[in-house]
Amino acid sequence: MRNVITLSDESPSVVFLKNKDKRLARVIDMVGTITYTPYGDGYTFLIHEIIEQMLSIKAASKIYARLVESCNGVINPDNIASLTDEQLKGIGTSNAKVEYIKSITDAIQDDSLDLDILSSLDDEAVMKNLMSIRGVGTWTAKMYLIFVLDRKDILPFEDGAFLQSYKWLYKTADISKESIIKKCSKWKPYSSVAARYMYKALDLGYTKNEFHLYRG
């Protein structure tokens, strides 16, 4: 069973972030304690992320549910491999995504991608391994590092949800890679922890209202 992880004001990473970034500290106070469990199965995570690319969460959830049904309730390499391209397209996936799903599945089955060893590799090596598979880009690899391997210092500046919170928090329209890396450098070595609070602020609806550093 995967460990349940709690982020609170007593967590060293949270203490560090609050001391380094007063705006993020405000968000942490607004969000409160975060509890999460790293995603357990790397293969199903990758398949889900492929489906979710360029789609709303609602649309992706519907397609993923259809895929689960097509796999008789269990998504694994054998069940996916048994589906034809037409069956995969029939659940609502694009031709490109069918290719990517098959590519990941083939890589698992022929051992060209071994997800079990990724936890022993550094972040850069994990990304290199994952991105060697067609359909897995920087965004997917970073999501894997954060949500499956629970790596602590990943800055997901390619992610739309993160960018929404970033623009809200810093009151800026500049979401260039260079600007984000510079502004968020103070988060190192806990960029992923900061990102989790940014995601949670978005989920809780805080970004719908203007950010105020101090209580008004």
Short mmCIF file of C-alpha atoms in Angstrom, two decimals:
data_model
loop_
_atom_site.label_atom_id
_atom_site.label_comp_id
_atom_site.label_asym_id
_atom_site.label_seq_id
_atom_site.Cartn_x
_atom_site.Cartn_y
_atom_site.Cartn_z
CA MET A 1 0.00 0.00 0.00
CA ARG A 2 1.26 3.46 -0.88
CA ASN A 3 2.04 5.80 1.98
CA VAL A 4 -0.38 8.61 2.76
CA ILE A 5 1.56 11.88 2.81
CA THR A 6 0.51 14.95 4.76
CA LEU A 7 1.72 18.50 4.13
CA SER A 8 1.10 20.87 7.03
CA ASP A 9 2.67 23.85 8.75
CA GLU A 10 4.94 21.41 10.59
CA SER A 11 6.33 19.87 7.40
CA PRO A 12 9.94 21.03 6.73
CA SER A 13 9.14 21.66 3.06
CA VAL A 14 6.16 23.85 3.96
CA VAL A 15 8.12 25.78 6.59
CA PHE A 16 10.83 26.40 4.00
CA LEU A 17 8.39 27.60 1.33
CA LYS A 18 6.50 29.91 3.67
CA ASN A 19 9.77 31.54 4.71
CA LYS A 20 10.89 31.99 1.10
CA ASP A 21 7.72 33.26 -0.62
CA LYS A 22 5.19 35.41 1.21
CA ARG A 23 2.62 35.11 -1.59
CA LEU A 24 2.84 31.33 -1.58
CA ALA A 25 2.70 31.42 2.23
CA ARG A 26 -0.67 33.13 1.93
CA VAL A 27 -1.88 30.41 -0.43
CA ILE A 28 -0.66 27.70 1.95
CA ASP A 29 -2.62 29.32 4.77
CA MET A 30 -5.72 29.51 2.58
CA VAL A 31 -5.46 25.88 1.48
CA GLY A 32 -4.49 24.39 4.83
CA THR A 33 -3.29 20.81 5.27
CA ILE A 34 -2.95 18.66 2.15
CA THR A 35 -3.12 14.89 2.31
CA TYR A 36 -2.35 12.74 -0.70
CA THR A 37 -1.23 9.30 -1.80
CA PRO A 38 1.18 8.94 -4.75
CA TYR A 39 -0.43 7.24 -7.74
CA GLY A 40 0.09 3.51 -7.40
CA ASP A 41 0.30 2.16 -10.94
CA GLY A 42 2.62 3.89 -13.37
CA TYR A 43 1.21 2.28 -16.50
CA THR A 44 -2.40 3.29 -15.88
CA PHE A 45 -1.20 6.77 -14.93
CA LEU A 46 0.56 7.15 -18.28
CA ILE A 47 -2.47 5.90 -20.20
CA HIS A 48 -4.70 8.34 -18.31
CA GLU A 49 -2.33 11.23 -19.00
CA ILE A 50 -2.22 10.42 -22.71
CA ILE A 51 -6.02 10.47 -22.83
CA GLU A 52 -6.16 13.73 -20.88
CA GLN A 53 -3.77 15.62 -23.17
CA MET A 54 -5.52 18.65 -24.71
CA LEU A 55 -8.89 17.69 -23.19
CA SER A 56 -10.98 18.95 -20.32
CA ILE A 57 -10.97 16.81 -17.19
CA LYS A 58 -14.64 15.99 -17.76
CA ALA A 59 -14.14 14.83 -21.35
CA ALA A 60 -11.03 12.84 -20.46
CA SER A 61 -12.84 11.14 -17.56
CA LYS A 62 -15.60 9.95 -19.88
CA ILE A 63 -13.15 8.49 -22.37
CA TYR A 64 -11.09 6.86 -19.64
CA ALA A 65 -14.22 5.29 -18.16
CA ARG A 66 -15.03 3.82 -21.57
CA LEU A 67 -11.51 2.42 -21.77
CA VAL A 68 -11.88 0.78 -18.37
CA GLU A 69 -15.11 -0.78 -19.56
CA SER A 70 -13.44 -2.01 -22.77
CA CYS A 71 -10.76 -3.63 -20.64
CA ASN A 72 -13.33 -5.44 -18.50
CA GLY A 73 -12.62 -3.21 -15.55
CA VAL A 74 -8.83 -3.54 -15.47
CA ILE A 75 -6.41 -1.41 -17.48
CA ASN A 76 -3.13 -3.25 -17.94
CA PRO A 77 -0.78 -3.88 -20.88
CA ASP A 78 -2.32 -7.24 -21.79
CA ASN A 79 -5.87 -5.90 -21.88
CA ILE A 80 -4.89 -2.82 -23.85
CA ALA A 81 -2.87 -4.92 -26.31
CA SER A 82 -5.94 -7.07 -26.95
CA LEU A 83 -7.88 -4.05 -28.24
CA THR A 84 -7.76 -3.13 -31.91
CA ASP A 85 -7.04 0.39 -33.11
CA GLU A 86 -10.68 0.68 -34.13
CA GLN A 87 -11.84 -0.29 -30.65
CA LEU A 88 -9.59 2.34 -29.10
CA LYS A 89 -10.80 4.98 -31.55
CA GLY A 90 -14.35 3.91 -30.78
CA ILE A 91 -14.12 5.14 -27.19
CA GLY A 92 -13.32 8.64 -28.42
CA THR A 93 -9.54 8.75 -28.71
CA SER A 94 -7.78 10.36 -31.67
CA ASN A 95 -5.60 8.46 -34.13
CA ALA A 96 -2.50 9.98 -32.54
CA LYS A 97 -3.53 8.95 -29.03
CA VAL A 98 -4.27 5.41 -30.19
CA GLU A 99 -0.70 5.31 -31.50
CA TYR A 100 0.67 6.68 -28.21
CA ILE A 101 -1.31 4.23 -26.07
CA LYS A 102 -0.08 1.34 -28.21
CA SER A 103 3.48 2.70 -28.11
CA ILE A 104 3.55 2.78 -24.31
CA THR A 105 1.96 -0.65 -24.12
CA ASP A 106 4.45 -2.14 -26.58
CA ALA A 107 7.35 -0.61 -24.64
CA ILE A 108 6.13 -2.20 -21.42
CA GLN A 109 5.59 -5.59 -23.03
CA ASP A 110 8.94 -5.75 -24.81
CA ASP A 111 10.77 -4.39 -21.74
CA SER A 112 12.15 -1.34 -23.52
CA LEU A 113 10.49 0.65 -20.72
CA ASP A 114 10.80 -0.70 -17.18
CA LEU A 115 8.66 1.42 -14.87
CA ASP A 116 9.86 -0.49 -11.81
CA ILE A 117 13.37 0.92 -12.05
CA LEU A 118 12.34 4.56 -12.39
CA SER A 119 12.11 5.12 -8.64
CA SER A 120 15.85 4.39 -8.39
CA LEU A 121 16.81 6.95 -11.05
CA ASP A 122 17.33 10.70 -10.72
CA ASP A 123 14.77 13.10 -12.18
CA GLU A 124 16.66 13.70 -15.42
CA ALA A 125 17.11 9.97 -16.06
CA VAL A 126 13.43 9.31 -15.38
CA MET A 127 12.44 11.95 -17.92
CA LYS A 128 14.88 10.56 -20.49
CA ASN A 129 13.47 7.04 -20.07
CA LEU A 130 9.86 8.13 -20.30
CA MET A 131 10.38 10.55 -23.16
CA SER A 132 12.04 7.85 -25.24
CA ILE A 133 8.51 6.52 -25.79
CA ARG A 134 6.45 8.09 -28.56
CA GLY A 135 3.64 10.19 -27.10
CA VAL A 136 5.38 10.91 -23.80
CA GLY A 137 6.61 14.49 -23.69
CA THR A 138 7.96 16.80 -21.03
CA TRP A 139 4.53 17.49 -19.52
CA THR A 140 3.63 13.81 -19.11
CA ALA A 141 7.07 12.98 -17.72
CA LYS A 142 6.86 15.78 -15.17
CA MET A 143 3.38 14.72 -14.09
CA TYR A 144 4.78 11.22 -13.58
CA LEU A 145 7.61 12.56 -11.44
CA ILE A 146 5.23 14.57 -9.26
CA PHE A 147 2.22 12.30 -8.93
CA VAL A 148 3.68 8.79 -9.22
CA LEU A 149 7.23 9.08 -7.90
CA ASP A 150 6.48 12.00 -5.55
CA ARG A 151 9.64 13.85 -6.49
CA LYS A 152 9.91 17.12 -4.58
CA ASP A 153 11.58 19.56 -6.96
CA ILE A 154 9.68 19.51 -10.25
CA LEU A 155 8.44 22.82 -11.66
CA PRO A 156 5.52 22.07 -14.04
CA PHE A 157 5.57 25.29 -16.06
CA GLU A 158 4.15 23.41 -19.08
CA ASP A 159 0.94 22.56 -17.22
CA GLY A 160 -2.20 24.60 -17.86
CA ALA A 161 -3.63 24.22 -14.37
CA PHE A 162 -0.37 25.31 -12.79
CA LEU A 163 -0.21 28.34 -15.08
CA GLN A 164 -3.71 29.43 -14.10
CA SER A 165 -2.70 29.56 -10.46
CA TYR A 166 0.66 31.12 -11.26
CA LYS A 167 -0.95 34.04 -13.13
CA TRP A 168 -3.41 34.51 -10.26
CA LEU A 169 -0.81 34.35 -7.51
CA TYR A 170 1.70 36.74 -9.06
CA LYS A 171 -0.80 38.90 -10.94
CA THR A 172 1.07 38.53 -14.21
CA ALA A 173 0.39 37.63 -17.81
CA ASP A 174 4.03 36.69 -18.40
CA ILE A 175 4.09 32.90 -18.40
CA SER A 176 7.31 32.47 -20.34
CA LYS A 177 9.49 29.59 -19.24
CA GLU A 178 12.32 31.96 -18.32
CA SER A 179 10.12 34.20 -16.20
CA ILE A 180 8.54 31.31 -14.30
CA ILE A 181 11.87 29.61 -13.61
CA LYS A 182 13.32 32.86 -12.31
CA LYS A 183 10.35 33.76 -10.11
CA CYS A 184 9.95 30.24 -8.72
CA SER A 185 13.65 29.60 -8.14
CA LYS A 186 13.05 30.48 -4.49
CA TRP A 187 10.95 27.30 -4.19
CA LYS A 188 13.90 24.96 -4.78
CA PRO A 189 14.27 22.21 -3.61
CA TYR A 190 10.51 21.93 -3.02
CA SER A 191 9.00 23.11 -6.32
CA SER A 192 6.62 20.13 -6.48
CA VAL A 193 5.31 20.85 -3.00
CA ALA A 194 4.63 24.45 -3.99
CA ALA A 195 2.91 23.20 -7.15
CA ARG A 196 0.61 20.97 -5.09
CA TYR A 197 -0.62 24.04 -3.21
CA MET A 198 -1.11 25.87 -6.50
CA TYR A 199 -3.19 22.98 -7.84
CA LYS A 200 -5.22 22.81 -4.64
CA ALA A 201 -5.94 26.56 -4.72
CA LEU A 202 -7.32 26.11 -8.23
CA ASP A 203 -9.39 23.06 -7.21
CA LEU A 204 -10.88 24.96 -4.27
CA GLY A 205 -11.91 27.85 -6.51
CA TYR A 206 -9.67 30.48 -4.95
CA THR A 207 -8.31 31.58 -8.32
CA LYS A 208 -11.77 32.80 -9.35
CA ASN A 209 -11.26 35.83 -7.13
CA GLU A 210 -8.41 38.33 -7.12
CA PHE A 211 -5.48 37.32 -4.97
CA HIS A 212 -4.84 39.49 -1.91
CA LEU A 213 -1.65 39.10 0.03
CA TYR A 214 -3.18 40.36 3.24
CA ARG A 215 -6.62 39.72 4.62
CA GLY A 216 -8.87 42.61 3.83
#
